Coordinates of N, CA, C and O and ligand atoms in Angstrom, one line a residue:
X1 N 17.4 13.0 5.6 CA 16.5 11.9 5.7 C 16.5 11.3 7.1 O 15.5 10.8 7.7
X2 N 17.7 11.3 7.7 CA 17.8 10.8 9.1 C 17.0 11.5 10.1 O 16.4 10.9 11.0
X3 N 16.8 12.8 9.9 CA 16.0 13.6 10.9 C 14.5 13.2 10.7 O 13.8 13.2 11.7
X4 N 14.1 12.8 9.5 CA 12.7 12.3 9.3 C 12.5 11.0 10.1 O 11.5 10.8 10.7
X5 N 13.6 10.2 10.1 CA 13.5 8.9 10.8 C 13.3 9.2 12.3 O 12.5 8.4 12.9
X6 N 13.9 10.2 12.8 CA 13.7 10.4 14.2 C 12.3 11.0 14.6 O 11.9 10.9 15.7
X7 N 11.6 11.6 13.6 CA 10.3 12.1 13.9 C 9.2 11.0 13.6 O 8.1 11.1 14.0
X8 N 9.6 9.9 13.0 CA 8.7 8.8 12.7 C 7.9 8.3 13.9 O 6.7 8.2 13.8
X9 N 8.5 8.0 15.0 CA 7.7 7.5 16.2 C 6.6 8.4 16.6 O 5.5 7.9 17.0
X10 N 6.8 9.7 16.5 CA 5.8 10.6 17.0 C 4.7 10.8 15.9 O 3.5 11.1 16.3
X11 N 5.0 10.5 14.7 CA 4.0 10.7 13.6 C 3.2 9.4 13.3 O 2.1 9.4 12.8
X12 N 3.8 8.2 13.7 CA 3.2 6.9 13.4 C 1.7 6.8 13.9 O 0.9 6.3 13.1
X13 N 1.4 7.3 15.1 CA 0.0 7.1 15.5 C -1.0 7.9 14.6 O -2.1 7.4 14.4
X14 N -0.5 9.0 14.0 CA -1.4 9.7 13.1 C -1.5 8.9 11.8 O -2.6 8.9 11.1
X15 N -0.4 8.3 11.4 CA -0.5 7.4 10.2 C -1.5 6.3 10.4 O -2.3 6.0 9.6
X16 N -1.3 5.6 11.6 CA -2.2 4.5 11.9 C -3.7 4.9 11.8 O -4.6 4.2 11.3
X17 N -4.0 6.1 12.4 CA -5.3 6.6 12.5 C -5.9 6.8 11.1 O -7.0 6.4 10.8
X18 N -5.1 7.4 10.2 CA -5.5 7.7 8.9 C -5.7 6.4 8.1 O -6.7 6.2 7.4
X19 N -4.7 5.5 8.2 CA -4.8 4.2 7.4 C -6.0 3.4 7.9 O -6.7 2.9 7.0
X20 N -6.2 3.3 9.2 CA -7.4 2.5 9.7 C -8.7 3.1 9.3 O -9.7 2.4 9.0
X21 N -8.8 4.4 9.2 CA -10.0 5.1 8.8 C -10.3 4.8 7.3 O -11.4 4.5 6.9
X22 N -9.2 4.9 6.5 CA -9.3 4.6 5.1 C -9.7 3.2 4.8 O -10.5 2.9 4.0
X23 N -9.1 2.3 5.6 CA -9.4 0.8 5.4 C -10.9 0.6 5.7 O -11.6 -0.1 4.9
X24 N -11.4 1.2 6.8 CA -12.8 0.9 7.2 C -13.7 1.5 6.1 O -14.7 0.8 5.8
X25 N -13.3 2.6 5.5 CA -14.1 3.2 4.5 C -14.2 2.3 3.2 O -15.2 2.0 2.6
X26 N -13.0 1.7 2.9 CA -13.0 0.8 1.7 C -13.8 -0.5 2.0 O -14.6 -0.9 1.2
X27 N -13.6 -1.0 3.2 CA -14.2 -2.3 3.5 C -15.7 -2.1 3.5 O -16.5 -3.0 3.2
X28 N -16.2 -0.9 3.9 CA -17.6 -0.7 3.9 C -18.3 -0.6 2.6 O -19.5 -0.9 2.4
X29 N -17.5 -0.1 1.6 CA -18.3 0.1 0.3 C -17.7 -0.5 -0.9 O -18.2 -0.3 -2.0
X30 N -16.5 -1.1 -0.8 CA -15.9 -1.6 -2.1 C -16.2 -3.1 -2.4 O -16.7 -3.8 -1.5
X31 N -15.8 -3.5 -3.6 CA -16.1 -4.8 -4.0 C -15.0 -5.8 -3.7 O -13.8 -5.4 -3.6
X32 N -15.3 -7.1 -3.5 CA -14.3 -8.1 -3.3 C -13.6 -8.5 -4.6 O -13.9 -8.0 -5.7
X33 N -12.7 -9.4 -4.5 CA -11.9 -9.9 -5.7 C -12.7 -10.9 -6.4 O -13.5 -11.7 -5.8
X34 N -12.5 -11.0 -7.7 CA -13.0 -12.1 -8.6 C -12.2 -13.3 -8.2 O -11.2 -13.2 -7.5
X35 N -12.7 -14.5 -8.8 CA -12.0 -15.7 -8.5 C -10.5 -15.7 -9.0 O -9.6 -16.1 -8.3
X36 N -10.4 -15.1 -10.2 CA -9.0 -15.0 -10.8 C -8.1 -14.1 -10.0 O -7.0 -14.4 -9.7
X37 N -8.7 -13.0 -9.5 CA -8.0 -12.0 -8.7 C -7.6 -12.7 -7.3 O -6.5 -12.5 -6.8
X38 N -8.5 -13.5 -6.8 CA -8.2 -14.2 -5.5 C -7.1 -15.2 -5.7 O -6.2 -15.3 -4.8
X39 N -7.0 -15.8 -6.9 CA -5.9 -16.7 -7.2 C -4.6 -16.0 -7.2 O -3.6 -16.4 -6.7
X40 N -4.6 -14.8 -7.9 CA -3.4 -13.9 -7.9 C -3.0 -13.5 -6.5 O -1.8 -13.5 -6.2
X41 N -4.0 -13.2 -5.7 CA -3.7 -12.7 -4.3 C -3.0 -13.8 -3.6 O -2.0 -13.6 -2.8
X42 N -3.4 -15.1 -3.8 CA -2.8 -16.2 -3.1 C -1.3 -16.4 -3.6 O -0.4 -16.6 -2.8
X43 N -1.2 -16.2 -4.9 CA 0.2 -16.3 -5.5 C 1.1 -15.2 -4.9 O 2.3 -15.3 -4.7
X44 N 0.4 -14.0 -4.6 CA 1.2 -12.9 -4.0 C 1.4 -13.0 -2.5 O 2.0 -12.2 -1.9
X45 N 1.0 -14.1 -2.0 CA 1.3 -14.4 -0.6 C 0.2 -14.1 0.4 O 0.4 -14.1 1.6
X46 N -1.0 -13.8 -0.1 CA -2.1 -13.4 0.8 C -2.8 -14.7 1.4 O -3.0 -15.7 0.7
X47 N -3.0 -14.7 2.7 CA -3.6 -15.9 3.4 C -5.2 -15.8 3.3 O -5.8 -16.9 3.2
X48 N -5.7 -14.6 3.4 CA -7.2 -14.5 3.4 C -7.6 -13.5 2.3 O -8.1 -12.4 2.6
X49 N -7.6 -14.0 1.0 CA -7.9 -13.1 -0.1 C -9.4 -12.7 -0.1 O -9.7 -11.7 -0.7
X50 N -10.2 -13.5 0.6 CA -11.7 -13.2 0.6 C -11.9 -11.9 1.4 O -13.0 -11.3 1.3
X51 N -10.9 -11.5 2.2 CA -11.1 -10.3 3.0 C -10.8 -9.0 2.3 O -11.1 -7.9 2.7
X52 N -10.1 -9.1 1.1 CA -9.7 -8.0 0.4 C -10.8 -7.3 -0.3 O -11.7 -7.9 -0.9
X53 N -10.8 -5.9 -0.2 CA -11.8 -5.1 -1.0 C -11.0 -4.1 -1.8 O -10.0 -3.5 -1.2
X54 N -11.5 -3.8 -3.0 CA -10.8 -2.9 -3.9 C -11.7 -1.7 -4.2 O -12.8 -2.0 -4.7
X55 N -11.2 -0.5 -4.0 CA -12.0 0.7 -4.3 C -11.2 1.4 -5.5 O -10.1 1.7 -5.3
X56 N -11.9 1.5 -6.6 CA -11.3 2.2 -7.7 C -11.6 3.7 -7.7 O -12.8 4.1 -7.5
X57 N -10.6 4.5 -7.8 CA -10.7 5.9 -7.6 C -10.0 6.7 -8.7 O -9.1 6.2 -9.4
X58 N -10.5 7.9 -8.9 CA -9.9 8.8 -9.9 C -8.4 9.2 -9.5 O -7.5 9.0 -10.3
X59 N -8.3 9.6 -8.3 CA -6.9 9.9 -7.7 C -6.9 9.3 -6.3 O -7.9 9.1 -5.6
X60 N -5.7 8.9 -5.9 CA -5.5 8.3 -4.6 C -5.7 9.3 -3.5 O -5.3 10.5 -3.7
X61 N -6.4 8.9 -2.5 CA -6.6 9.9 -1.4 C -5.3 10.3 -0.7 O -4.4 9.4 -0.5
X62 N -5.2 11.5 -0.2 CA -4.1 11.9 0.6 C -4.6 12.4 1.9 O -5.7 12.8 2.1
X63 N -3.7 12.2 3.0 CA -4.1 12.7 4.3 C -4.3 14.2 4.3 O -3.6 14.9 3.5
X64 N -5.3 14.7 5.1 CA -5.5 16.1 5.1 C -4.5 16.8 6.0 O -4.1 18.0 5.7
X65 N -4.0 16.1 7.0 CA -3.0 16.7 7.9 C -1.7 17.1 7.2 O -1.2 16.3 6.5
X66 N -1.3 18.3 7.4 CA -0.1 18.8 6.8 C 1.2 18.0 7.2 O 2.0 17.7 6.3
X67 N 1.2 17.6 8.5 CA 2.4 16.8 8.9 C 2.5 15.5 8.2 O 3.6 15.0 7.8
X68 N 1.3 14.8 7.9 CA 1.3 13.6 7.2 C 1.7 13.8 5.7 O 2.4 13.0 5.1
X69 N 1.1 14.8 5.2 CA 1.5 15.2 3.8 C 2.9 15.4 3.6 O 3.6 15.0 2.6
X70 N 3.5 16.1 4.6 CA 4.9 16.4 4.5 C 5.8 15.1 4.5 O 6.7 14.9 3.7
X71 N 5.4 14.2 5.5 CA 6.1 12.9 5.6 C 6.0 12.2 4.2 O 7.0 11.7 3.7
X72 N 4.8 12.1 3.7 CA 4.5 11.4 2.5 C 5.4 11.9 1.3 O 5.9 11.2 0.5
X73 N 5.4 13.3 1.3 CA 6.2 13.9 0.2 C 7.7 13.7 0.4 O 8.3 13.4 -0.6
X74 N 8.2 13.7 1.6 CA 9.6 13.5 1.8 C 10.0 12.1 1.4 O 11.0 11.8 0.9
X75 N 9.1 11.1 1.7 CA 9.3 9.7 1.4 C 9.1 9.4 -0.1 O 9.7 8.5 -0.6
X76 N 8.3 10.2 -0.8 CA 8.1 10.0 -2.2 C 6.8 9.2 -2.4 O 6.6 8.7 -3.5
X77 N 6.0 9.0 -1.4 CA 4.7 8.4 -1.6 C 3.8 9.4 -2.2 O 4.0 10.6 -2.2
X78 N 2.7 8.9 -2.8 CA 1.7 9.8 -3.4 C 2.3 10.6 -4.6 O 1.9 11.8 -4.8
X79 N 3.3 10.1 -5.2 CA 3.8 10.8 -6.4 C 2.8 10.6 -7.5 O 2.0 9.7 -7.4
X80 N 2.9 11.3 -8.6 CA 2.0 11.1 -9.7 C 2.1 9.7 -10.3 O 1.2 9.2 -10.9
X81 N 3.2 9.0 -10.0 CA 3.4 7.6 -10.5 C 2.7 6.6 -9.6 O 2.6 5.4 -10.0
X82 N 2.3 7.0 -8.4 CA 1.6 6.1 -7.5 C 0.2 5.7 -8.1 O -0.6 6.6 -8.4
X83 N 0.0 4.4 -8.2 CA -1.3 4.0 -8.8 C -2.1 3.1 -7.9 O -3.2 2.8 -8.2
X84 N -1.5 2.7 -6.8 CA -2.2 1.9 -5.8 C -1.8 2.1 -4.4 O -0.7 2.7 -4.2
X85 N -2.6 1.7 -3.5 CA -2.3 1.9 -2.1 C -3.0 0.8 -1.3 O -4.2 0.6 -1.4
X86 N -2.2 0.0 -0.5 CA -2.8 -1.1 0.3 C -2.9 -0.6 1.7 O -1.9 -0.2 2.3
X87 N -4.1 -0.6 2.3 CA -4.4 -0.1 3.6 C -5.1 -1.3 4.4 O -6.3 -1.4 4.4
X88 N -4.3 -2.2 5.0 CA -4.8 -3.4 5.6 C -5.4 -4.2 4.5 O -4.8 -4.5 3.4
X89 N -6.7 -4.6 4.6 CA -7.3 -5.4 3.6 C -8.0 -4.5 2.5 O -8.7 -5.0 1.6
X90 N -7.9 -3.2 2.7 CA -8.5 -2.3 1.8 C -7.5 -1.8 0.8 O -6.3 -1.5 1.2
X91 N -7.8 -1.9 -0.5 CA -6.9 -1.4 -1.5 C -7.5 -0.3 -2.4 O -8.7 -0.5 -2.8
X92 N -6.8 0.8 -2.5 CA -7.2 1.8 -3.5 C -6.4 1.6 -4.8 O -5.2 1.3 -4.7
X93 N -7.1 1.6 -5.9 CA -6.4 1.5 -7.2 C -7.0 2.6 -8.1 O -8.2 2.9 -8.1
X94 N -6.1 3.2 -8.8 CA -6.5 4.2 -9.8 C -7.3 3.6 -10.9 O -7.0 2.5 -11.4
X95 N -8.5 4.2 -11.2 CA -9.4 3.6 -12.1 C -8.8 3.4 -13.5 O -9.1 2.4 -14.2
X96 N -7.9 4.3 -13.9 CA -7.3 4.1 -15.2 C -6.3 2.9 -15.3 O -5.8 2.6 -16.4
X97 N -6.1 2.3 -14.1 CA -5.2 1.1 -14.1 C -6.0 -0.2 -13.8 O -5.5 -1.2 -13.4
X98 N -7.4 -0.1 -13.9 CA -8.3 -1.1 -13.5 C -7.9 -2.5 -14.2 O -8.0 -3.5 -13.6
X99 N -7.5 -2.4 -15.4 CA -7.2 -3.6 -16.2 C -5.8 -4.1 -16.0 O -5.4 -5.1 -16.6
X100 N -5.0 -3.3 -15.3 CA -3.6 -3.7 -15.1 C -3.4 -4.7 -14.0 O -3.5 -4.4 -12.8
X101 N -3.2 -6.0 -14.4 CA -3.2 -7.1 -13.4 C -2.0 -6.8 -12.4 O -2.2 -7.1 -11.2
X102 N -0.9 -6.3 -12.9 CA 0.3 -6.2 -12.0 C 0.0 -5.2 -10.9 O 0.6 -5.3 -9.8
X103 N -0.8 -4.2 -11.1 CA -1.1 -3.2 -10.1 C -1.7 -3.8 -8.9 O -1.3 -3.6 -7.7
X104 N -2.7 -4.6 -9.1 CA -3.4 -5.3 -8.0 C -2.5 -6.3 -7.4 O -2.5 -6.4 -6.1
X105 N -1.8 -7.1 -8.2 CA -0.8 -8.1 -7.6 C 0.2 -7.4 -6.7 O 0.4 -7.9 -5.6
X106 N 0.7 -6.3 -7.1 CA 1.7 -5.5 -6.3 C 1.1 -5.2 -4.9 O 1.7 -5.4 -3.9
X107 N -0.1 -4.6 -4.9 CA -0.8 -4.2 -3.7 C -1.1 -5.5 -2.8 O -1.0 -5.4 -1.6
X108 N -1.4 -6.6 -3.5 CA -1.7 -7.8 -2.8 C -0.5 -8.3 -2.0 O -0.6 -8.9 -0.9
X109 N 0.7 -8.1 -2.6 CA 2.0 -8.5 -1.9 C 2.0 -7.7 -0.6 O 2.4 -8.3 0.5
X110 N 1.7 -6.5 -0.6 CA 1.7 -5.7 0.6 C 0.7 -6.2 1.6 O 0.9 -6.2 2.8
X111 N -0.5 -6.6 1.1 CA -1.5 -7.2 2.0 C -0.9 -8.5 2.7 O -1.0 -8.6 3.9
X112 N -0.3 -9.3 1.9 CA 0.3 -10.5 2.5 C 1.4 -10.2 3.5 O 1.6 -10.9 4.5
X113 N 2.1 -9.1 3.3 CA 3.2 -8.7 4.2 C 2.6 -8.3 5.6 O 3.1 -8.7 6.6
X114 N 1.4 -7.6 5.5 CA 0.9 -7.2 6.8 C 0.3 -8.4 7.5 O 0.3 -8.5 8.8
X115 N -0.2 -9.4 6.8 CA -0.7 -10.6 7.4 C 0.4 -11.3 8.1 O 0.3 -11.8 9.2
X116 N 1.5 -11.4 7.4 CA 2.7 -12.1 7.9 C 3.3 -11.4 9.1 O 3.8 -12.1 10.0
X117 N 3.2 -10.1 9.1 CA 3.8 -9.3 10.2 C 2.8 -9.1 11.3 O 3.1 -8.3 12.2
X118 N 1.7 -9.8 11.3 CA 0.7 -9.8 12.3 C 0.1 -8.4 12.6 O -0.1 -8.0 13.7
X119 N -0.2 -7.7 11.5 CA -1.0 -6.5 11.6 C -0.5 -5.3 10.8 O 0.6 -5.3 10.3
X120 N -1.4 -4.4 10.5 CA -1.1 -3.2 9.7 C -0.1 -2.4 10.4 O 0.8 -1.8 9.8
X121 N -0.2 -2.2 11.7 CA 0.7 -1.3 12.4 C 2.2 -1.8 12.4 O 3.0 -1.0 12.0
X122 N 2.5 -3.0 12.7 CA 3.9 -3.5 12.5 C 4.4 -3.3 11.1 O 5.5 -2.9 10.9
X123 N 3.5 -3.6 10.1 CA 3.9 -3.5 8.7 C 4.2 -2.1 8.4 O 5.3 -1.8 7.8
X124 N 3.3 -1.1 8.8 CA 3.5 0.3 8.4 C 4.8 0.8 9.1 O 5.5 1.6 8.5
X125 N 5.0 0.4 10.3 CA 6.2 0.9 11.1 C 7.4 0.5 10.3 O 8.3 1.4 10.1
X126 N 7.5 -0.7 9.9 CA 8.7 -1.2 9.1 C 8.7 -0.6 7.7 O 9.8 -0.2 7.2
X127 N 7.6 -0.6 7.0 CA 7.5 -0.1 5.7 C 8.0 1.4 5.6 O 8.8 1.7 4.7
X128 N 7.4 2.2 6.5 CA 7.8 3.6 6.4 C 9.2 3.8 6.8 O 9.9 4.7 6.3
X129 N 9.7 3.0 7.8 CA 11.1 3.2 8.2 C 12.0 2.9 6.9 O 13.0 3.6 6.7
X130 N 11.6 1.8 6.2 CA 12.4 1.5 5.0 C 12.3 2.6 3.9 O 13.2 2.7 3.1
X131 N 11.2 3.2 3.9 CA 11.0 4.3 2.9 C 11.9 5.5 3.1 O 12.2 6.3 2.2
X132 N 12.4 5.6 4.4 CA 13.3 6.7 4.7 C 14.7 6.2 4.6 O 15.6 6.8 4.1
X133 N 15.0 5.0 5.1 CA 16.3 4.4 5.1 C 16.2 2.9 4.7 O 15.6 2.2 5.6
X134 N 16.5 2.4 3.6 CA 17.4 3.1 2.5 C 16.7 4.0 1.6 O 17.3 4.7 0.8
X135 N 15.4 4.2 1.7 CA 14.6 5.1 0.8 C 13.8 4.3 -0.2 O 14.1 3.2 -0.6
X136 N 12.6 4.9 -0.5 CA 11.7 4.3 -1.4 C 12.3 4.4 -2.8 O 12.8 5.4 -3.2
X137 N 12.3 3.3 -3.6 CA 11.7 2.0 -3.4 C 12.7 0.9 -3.0 O 12.5 -0.3 -3.4
X138 N 13.7 1.2 -2.3 CA 14.8 0.3 -2.1 C 14.7 -0.6 -0.9 O 15.5 -1.4 -0.6
X139 N 13.7 -0.3 0.0 CA 13.5 -1.1 1.2 C 13.1 -2.6 0.8 O 12.6 -2.9 -0.3
X140 N 13.3 -3.5 1.7 CA 13.1 -4.9 1.5 C 11.6 -5.2 1.2 O 11.4 -6.1 0.3
X141 N 10.7 -4.6 1.8 CA 9.3 -4.8 1.6 C 8.8 -4.4 0.2 O 8.1 -5.1 -0.5
X142 N 9.3 -3.2 -0.2 CA 8.9 -2.7 -1.5 C 9.6 -3.5 -2.6 O 9.0 -3.9 -3.6
X143 N 10.9 -3.9 -2.4 CA 11.6 -4.7 -3.3 C 10.9 -6.1 -3.5 O 10.8 -6.6 -4.6
X144 N 10.4 -6.7 -2.4 CA 9.7 -8.0 -2.4 C 8.5 -7.8 -3.3 O 8.2 -8.7 -4.1
X145 N 7.8 -6.7 -3.1 CA 6.5 -6.5 -3.9 C 6.9 -6.4 -5.4 O 6.2 -7.0 -6.2
X146 N 7.9 -5.7 -5.7 CA 8.3 -5.5 -7.1 C 8.7 -6.8 -7.7 O 8.3 -7.2 -8.8
X147 N 9.6 -7.6 -7.0 CA 10.1 -8.8 -7.5 C 9.0 -9.9 -7.7 O 8.9 -10.6 -8.7
X148 N 8.1 -10.0 -6.6 CA 7.0 -11.0 -6.7 C 6.1 -10.6 -7.8 O 5.6 -11.5 -8.5
X149 N 5.8 -9.3 -8.0 CA 4.9 -8.9 -9.1 C 5.5 -9.3 -10.4 O 4.8 -9.8 -11.3
X150 N 6.8 -9.1 -10.6 CA 7.4 -9.5 -11.9 C 7.4 -11.0 -12.0 O 7.2 -11.5 -13.2
X151 N 7.6 -11.8 -11.0 CA 7.6 -13.2 -11.1 C 6.2 -13.7 -11.5 O 6.0 -14.7 -12.2
X152 N 5.1 -13.0 -11.0 CA 3.8 -13.5 -11.2 C 3.3 -13.0 -12.6 O 2.6 -13.7 -13.4
X153 N 3.6 -11.7 -12.9 CA 3.0 -11.0 -14.1 C 3.9 -10.9 -15.3 O 3.5 -10.5 -16.4
X154 N 5.2 -11.1 -15.1 CA 6.2 -11.0 -16.2 C 7.2 -9.8 -15.9 O 6.9 -9.0 -15.1
X155 N 8.3 -9.9 -16.6 CA 9.4 -9.0 -16.3 C 9.1 -7.5 -16.4 O 9.7 -6.7 -15.7
X156 N 8.2 -7.2 -17.3 CA 7.9 -5.7 -17.5 C 7.0 -5.1 -16.5 O 6.7 -3.9 -16.5
X157 N 6.4 -6.0 -15.6 CA 5.5 -5.5 -14.6 C 6.2 -4.6 -13.6 O 7.4 -4.7 -13.3
X158 N 5.4 -3.7 -13.1 CA 5.9 -2.7 -12.1 C 6.2 -3.4 -10.8 O 5.5 -4.2 -10.3
Ligands
ZN1 ZN1 4.6 -1.1 -3.1

């Protein structure tokens, strides 16, 4: 895992490119949050919930580039258990989890984190670093999302 950490700086620009393209795509065609969802987003720490757009999809999109897929695989992202993905103010959620409040709340915590860290790039840099060391889902950003989601939605929430 340490060797992946050393390749991270060279692969980050490709991650940024992919994430920003996906965010733009979501913002262009997805729906905003309902009033209840916006209230949840604020509870999750989001400052500008009106900027969030959610695109419901059959399966979460994966980067086409092999090097990005390899990174994601090593880190454990995009596993079959992955049901949401926050890309700036754009959120992908799996359609079969549309009614699961906790899934959206979890991704909203990540949106709040990027706001707090002054941008998607600083957030991704830190988030991916933590996914390698200590490893997903043990990093502080992922743990914060899990703990806040449980605090908002109940102990059994993801
Ligand atoms: Zn998460």
